[in-house]
Tab-separated table of C-alpha atoms in Angstrom:
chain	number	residue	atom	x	y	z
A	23	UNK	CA	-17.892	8.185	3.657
A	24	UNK	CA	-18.090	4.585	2.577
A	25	UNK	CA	-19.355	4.068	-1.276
A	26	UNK	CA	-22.742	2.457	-2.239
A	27	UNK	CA	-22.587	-0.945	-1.314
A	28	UNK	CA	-24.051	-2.233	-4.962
A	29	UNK	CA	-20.325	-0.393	-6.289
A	30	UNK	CA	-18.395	-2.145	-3.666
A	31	UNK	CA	-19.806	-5.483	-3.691
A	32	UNK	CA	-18.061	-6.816	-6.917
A	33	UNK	CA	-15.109	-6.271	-5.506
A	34	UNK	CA	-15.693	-8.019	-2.324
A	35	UNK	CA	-17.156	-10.789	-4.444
A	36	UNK	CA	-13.922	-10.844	-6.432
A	37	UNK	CA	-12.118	-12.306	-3.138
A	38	UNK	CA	-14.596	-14.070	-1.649
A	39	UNK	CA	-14.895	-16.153	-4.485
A	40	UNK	CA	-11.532	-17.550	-4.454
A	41	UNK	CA	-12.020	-18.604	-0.721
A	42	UNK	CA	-11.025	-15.563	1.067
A	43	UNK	CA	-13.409	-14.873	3.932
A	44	UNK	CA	-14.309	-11.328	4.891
A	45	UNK	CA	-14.288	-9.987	8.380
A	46	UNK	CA	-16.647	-7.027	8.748
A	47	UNK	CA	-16.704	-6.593	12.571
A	48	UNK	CA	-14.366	-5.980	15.369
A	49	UNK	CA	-15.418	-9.725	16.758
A	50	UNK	CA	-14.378	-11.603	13.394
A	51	UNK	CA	-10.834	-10.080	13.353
A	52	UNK	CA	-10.196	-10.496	16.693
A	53	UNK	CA	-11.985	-14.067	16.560
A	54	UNK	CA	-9.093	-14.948	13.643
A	55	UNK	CA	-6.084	-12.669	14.424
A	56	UNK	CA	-6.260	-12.706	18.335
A	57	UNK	CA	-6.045	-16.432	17.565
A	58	UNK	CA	-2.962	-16.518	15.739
A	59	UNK	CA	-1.533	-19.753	14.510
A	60	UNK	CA	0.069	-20.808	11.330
A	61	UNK	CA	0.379	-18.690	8.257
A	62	UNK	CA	-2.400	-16.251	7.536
A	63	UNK	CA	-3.093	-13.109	5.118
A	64	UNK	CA	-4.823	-10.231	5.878
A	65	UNK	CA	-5.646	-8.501	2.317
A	66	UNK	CA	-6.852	-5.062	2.917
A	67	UNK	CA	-9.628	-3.974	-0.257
A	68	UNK	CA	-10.021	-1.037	-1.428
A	69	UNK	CA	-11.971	1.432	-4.174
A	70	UNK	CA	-8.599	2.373	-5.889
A	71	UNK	CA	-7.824	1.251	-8.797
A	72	UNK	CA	-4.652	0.197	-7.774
A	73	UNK	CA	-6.854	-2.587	-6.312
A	74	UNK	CA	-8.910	-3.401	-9.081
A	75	UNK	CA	-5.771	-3.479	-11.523
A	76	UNK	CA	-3.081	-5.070	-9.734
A	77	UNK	CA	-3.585	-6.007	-6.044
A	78	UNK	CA	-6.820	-8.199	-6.517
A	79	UNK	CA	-5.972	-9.730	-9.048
A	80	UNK	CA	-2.379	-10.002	-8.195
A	81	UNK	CA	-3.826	-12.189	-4.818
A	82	UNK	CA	-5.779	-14.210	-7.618
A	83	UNK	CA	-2.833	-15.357	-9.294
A	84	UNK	CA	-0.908	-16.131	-6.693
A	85	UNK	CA	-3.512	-17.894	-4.575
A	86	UNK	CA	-3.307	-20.237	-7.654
A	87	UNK	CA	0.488	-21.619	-6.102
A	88	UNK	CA	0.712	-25.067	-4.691
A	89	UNK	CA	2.076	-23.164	-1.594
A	90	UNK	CA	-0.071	-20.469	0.052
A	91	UNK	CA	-1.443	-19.588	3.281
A	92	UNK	CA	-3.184	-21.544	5.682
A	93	UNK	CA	-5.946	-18.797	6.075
A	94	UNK	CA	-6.671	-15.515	3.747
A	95	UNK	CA	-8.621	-13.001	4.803
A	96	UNK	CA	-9.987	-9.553	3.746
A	97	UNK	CA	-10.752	-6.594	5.178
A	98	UNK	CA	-12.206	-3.415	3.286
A	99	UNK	CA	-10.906	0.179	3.969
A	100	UNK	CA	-13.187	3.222	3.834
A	101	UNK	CA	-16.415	0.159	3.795
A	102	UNK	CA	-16.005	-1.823	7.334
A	103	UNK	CA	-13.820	0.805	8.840
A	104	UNK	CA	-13.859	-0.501	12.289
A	105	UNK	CA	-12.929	-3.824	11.048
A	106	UNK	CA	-10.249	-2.561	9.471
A	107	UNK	CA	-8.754	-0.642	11.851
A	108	UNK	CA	-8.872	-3.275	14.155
A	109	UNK	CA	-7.120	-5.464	11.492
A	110	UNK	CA	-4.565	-2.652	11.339
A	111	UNK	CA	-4.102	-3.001	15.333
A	112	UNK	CA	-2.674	-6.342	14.679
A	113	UNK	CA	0.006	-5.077	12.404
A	114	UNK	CA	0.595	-1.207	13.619
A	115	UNK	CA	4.072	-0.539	12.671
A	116	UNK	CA	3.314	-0.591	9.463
A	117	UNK	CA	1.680	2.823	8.237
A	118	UNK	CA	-2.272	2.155	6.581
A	119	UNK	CA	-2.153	2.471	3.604
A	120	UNK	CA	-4.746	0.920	1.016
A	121	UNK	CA	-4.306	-1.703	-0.708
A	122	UNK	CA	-2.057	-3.288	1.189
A	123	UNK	CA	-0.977	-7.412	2.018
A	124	UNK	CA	0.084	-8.592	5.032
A	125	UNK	CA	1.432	-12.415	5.929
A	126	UNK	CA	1.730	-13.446	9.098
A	127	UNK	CA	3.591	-16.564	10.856
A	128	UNK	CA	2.733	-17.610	14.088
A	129	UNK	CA	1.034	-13.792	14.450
A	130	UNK	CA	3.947	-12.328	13.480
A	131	UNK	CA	4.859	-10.057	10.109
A	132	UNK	CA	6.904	-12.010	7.650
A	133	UNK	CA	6.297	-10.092	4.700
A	134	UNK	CA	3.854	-6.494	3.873
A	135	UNK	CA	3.035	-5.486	0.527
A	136	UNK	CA	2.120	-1.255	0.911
A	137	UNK	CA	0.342	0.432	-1.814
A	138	UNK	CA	3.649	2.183	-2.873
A	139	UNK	CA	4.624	-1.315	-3.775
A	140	UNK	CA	1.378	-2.120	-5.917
A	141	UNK	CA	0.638	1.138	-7.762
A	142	UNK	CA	1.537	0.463	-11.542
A	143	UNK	CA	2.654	-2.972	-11.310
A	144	UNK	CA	0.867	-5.688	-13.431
A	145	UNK	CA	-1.171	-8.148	-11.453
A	146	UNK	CA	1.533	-11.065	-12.603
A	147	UNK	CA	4.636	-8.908	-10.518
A	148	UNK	CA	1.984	-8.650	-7.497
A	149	UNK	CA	1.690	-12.828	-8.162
A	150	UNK	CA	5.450	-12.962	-8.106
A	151	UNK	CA	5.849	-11.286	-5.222
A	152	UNK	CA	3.589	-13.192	-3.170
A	153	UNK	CA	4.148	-16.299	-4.459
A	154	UNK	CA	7.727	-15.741	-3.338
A	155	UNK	CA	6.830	-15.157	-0.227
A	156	UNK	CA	4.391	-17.962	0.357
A	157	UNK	CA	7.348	-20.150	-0.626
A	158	UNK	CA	9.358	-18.622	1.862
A	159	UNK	CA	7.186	-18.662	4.736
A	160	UNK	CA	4.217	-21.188	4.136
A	161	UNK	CA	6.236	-24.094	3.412
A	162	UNK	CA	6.469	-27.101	5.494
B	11	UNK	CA	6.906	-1.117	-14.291
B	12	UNK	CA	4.016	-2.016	-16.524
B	13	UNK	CA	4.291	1.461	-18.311
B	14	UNK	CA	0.864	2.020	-18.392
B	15	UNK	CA	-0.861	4.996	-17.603
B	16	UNK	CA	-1.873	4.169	-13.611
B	17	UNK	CA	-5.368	6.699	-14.114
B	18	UNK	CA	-6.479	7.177	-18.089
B	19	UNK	CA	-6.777	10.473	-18.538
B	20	UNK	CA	-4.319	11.818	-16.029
B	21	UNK	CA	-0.518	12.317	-15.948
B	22	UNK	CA	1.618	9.587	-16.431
B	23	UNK	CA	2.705	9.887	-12.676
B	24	UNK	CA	-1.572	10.548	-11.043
B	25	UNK	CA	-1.828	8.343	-7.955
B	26	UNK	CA	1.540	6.891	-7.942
B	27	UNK	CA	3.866	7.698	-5.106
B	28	UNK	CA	6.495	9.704	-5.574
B	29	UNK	CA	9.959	11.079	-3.782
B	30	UNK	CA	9.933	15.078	-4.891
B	31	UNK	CA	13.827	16.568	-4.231
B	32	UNK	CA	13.176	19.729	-3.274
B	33	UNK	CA	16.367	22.432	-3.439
B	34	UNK	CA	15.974	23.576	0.031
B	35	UNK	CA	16.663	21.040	2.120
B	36	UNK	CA	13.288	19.500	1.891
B	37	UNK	CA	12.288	15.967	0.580
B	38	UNK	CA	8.499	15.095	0.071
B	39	UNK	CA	7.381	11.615	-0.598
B	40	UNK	CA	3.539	11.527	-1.315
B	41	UNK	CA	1.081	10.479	-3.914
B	42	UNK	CA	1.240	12.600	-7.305
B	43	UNK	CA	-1.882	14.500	-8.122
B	44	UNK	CA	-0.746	17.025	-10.730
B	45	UNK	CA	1.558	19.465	-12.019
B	46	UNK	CA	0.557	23.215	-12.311
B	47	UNK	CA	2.005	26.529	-12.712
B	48	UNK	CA	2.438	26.789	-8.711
B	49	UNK	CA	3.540	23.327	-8.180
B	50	UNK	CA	3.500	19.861	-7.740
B	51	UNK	CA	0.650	18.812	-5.705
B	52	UNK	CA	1.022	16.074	-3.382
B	53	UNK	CA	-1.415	14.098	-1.385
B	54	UNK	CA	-0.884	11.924	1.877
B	55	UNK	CA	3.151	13.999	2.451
B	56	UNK	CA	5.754	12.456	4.276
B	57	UNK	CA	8.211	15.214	4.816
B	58	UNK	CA	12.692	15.132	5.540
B	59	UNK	CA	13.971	17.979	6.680
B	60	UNK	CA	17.725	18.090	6.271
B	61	UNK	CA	18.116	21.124	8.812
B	62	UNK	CA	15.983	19.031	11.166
B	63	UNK	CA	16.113	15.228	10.861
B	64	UNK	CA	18.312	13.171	12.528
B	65	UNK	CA	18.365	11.117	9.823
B	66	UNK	CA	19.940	11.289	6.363
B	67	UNK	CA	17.095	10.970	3.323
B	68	UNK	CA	18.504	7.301	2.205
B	69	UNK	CA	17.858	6.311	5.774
B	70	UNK	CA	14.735	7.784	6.373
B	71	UNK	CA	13.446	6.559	3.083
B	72	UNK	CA	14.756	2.962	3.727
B	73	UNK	CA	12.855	2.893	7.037
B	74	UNK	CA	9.670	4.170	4.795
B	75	UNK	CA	10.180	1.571	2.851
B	76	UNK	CA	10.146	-1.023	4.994
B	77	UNK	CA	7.337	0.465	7.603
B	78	UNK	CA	5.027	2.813	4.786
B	79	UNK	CA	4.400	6.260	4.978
B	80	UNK	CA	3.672	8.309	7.737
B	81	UNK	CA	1.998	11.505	6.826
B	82	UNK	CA	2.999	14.627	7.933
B	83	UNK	CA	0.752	16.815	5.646
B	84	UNK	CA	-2.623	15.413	3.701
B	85	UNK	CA	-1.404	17.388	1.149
B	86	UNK	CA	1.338	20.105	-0.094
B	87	UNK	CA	2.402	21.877	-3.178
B	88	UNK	CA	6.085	21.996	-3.981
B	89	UNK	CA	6.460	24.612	-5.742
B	90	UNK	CA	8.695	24.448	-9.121
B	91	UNK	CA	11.369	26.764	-8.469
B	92	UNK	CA	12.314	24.324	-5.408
B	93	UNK	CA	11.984	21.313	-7.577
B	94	UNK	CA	14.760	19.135	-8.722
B	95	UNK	CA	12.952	16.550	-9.871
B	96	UNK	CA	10.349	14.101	-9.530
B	97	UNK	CA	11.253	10.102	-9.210
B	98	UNK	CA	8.695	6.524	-8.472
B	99	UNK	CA	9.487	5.703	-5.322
B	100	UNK	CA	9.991	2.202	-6.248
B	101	UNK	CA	12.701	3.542	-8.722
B	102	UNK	CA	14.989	5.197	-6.260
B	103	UNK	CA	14.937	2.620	-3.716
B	104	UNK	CA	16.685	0.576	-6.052
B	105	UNK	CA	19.097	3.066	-6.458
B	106	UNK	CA	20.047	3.058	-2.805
B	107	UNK	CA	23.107	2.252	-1.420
């Protein structure tokens, strides 16, 4: 059962603000993933405070490199759960779990981040870890 | 590792995922909830069974690694007489050959 939306909204704000956009419906994903091109991020939100202590901010941080994705977008389990599902569909070998990070080239997966990988880590390792892999896949 | 306790108020080891090494042929890998007199409770289980798996428990958890955890059980209590012990995930990957 998705939470209250006045409880979830700061943390969709927290993203949006930066410049991620949101996709809420089946249409949106499709209308940016079905499309795919270049390097884009599909950040999947969640409740947990794995999210609110390392994954968002994590993103923050390394959003801040000179060398990021073309397009970052967000999804949010258990809130827009058919958008996220259908996000999922675009990268379903890799088990849901939420939070989670994926970058793709071209529409392919160069690099996931699972919640197994986030849990306990400090928002700067989550930075680190993204930021190396915007260098390695989002350069020229 | 930051160290920090992941949920204030809980055990060090609430929410984070875990590999449990069970003594009889078993290996769970799941999110810890708690430790109590029966067990170690488990949400969200991924389960290796040595007797049945084609695959030995540094390949299948490579492969979880890489591809996330598919759940076998929403949750399961192992209980503490068939525990070995209790590791981070993240720890023993590194530990893998």
């Amino acid at each position: 059962m998705p939470y209250d939306e006045r409880i979830v909204a700061p943390m969709r704000d927290e993203l949006t603000r930066l410049g991620v956009k949101e996709l809420t419906t089946i249409a949106e994903v499709d209308g940016v993933l079905g499309d795919p091109h270049g390097t884009q991020l599909v950040f999947v939100n969640s409740v947990c405070g794995c999210a609110a202590g390392s994954a968002r901010p994590g993103l923050a941080l390394a959003l801040q490199n000179g060398v990021r994705p073309q397009e970052v977008y967000t999804v949010f389990a258990g809130q827009d759960t058919e958008a996220t599902a259908r996000a999922r569909s675009y990268f379903a070998e890799y088990q849901p779990s939420s939070p989670s990070i994926a970058l793709f080239r071209d529409g392919e997966v160069v690099h996931f981040v699972h919640r197994y990988q986030i849990e306990g880590r400090s928002p700067q390792a989550i930075a680190a870890e993204l930021s190396a892999a915007f260098e390695r896949h989002c350069g020229a | 590792m930051t160290g920090h306790v992941f949920h204030p108020g809980h055990e060090e080891l609430h929410g984070v995922t875990v590999v449990v090494e069970g003594n009889a042929g078993l290996t769970y890998v799941g999110r810890y909830h708690e430790q109590t007199p029966r067990g170690v409770l488990l949400h969200d289980v991924a389960v290796h069974d040595a007797g049945s798996s084609d695959h030995s428990v540094p390949s299948w958890l490579r492969r979880l690694a890489k591809f996330g955890i598919q759940i076998d059980r929403k949750s399961a209590v192992v209980p503490l007489e068939e525990l070995i012990r209790v590791v981070r995930l993240t720890d023993l990957l590194e530990t893998l050959p």
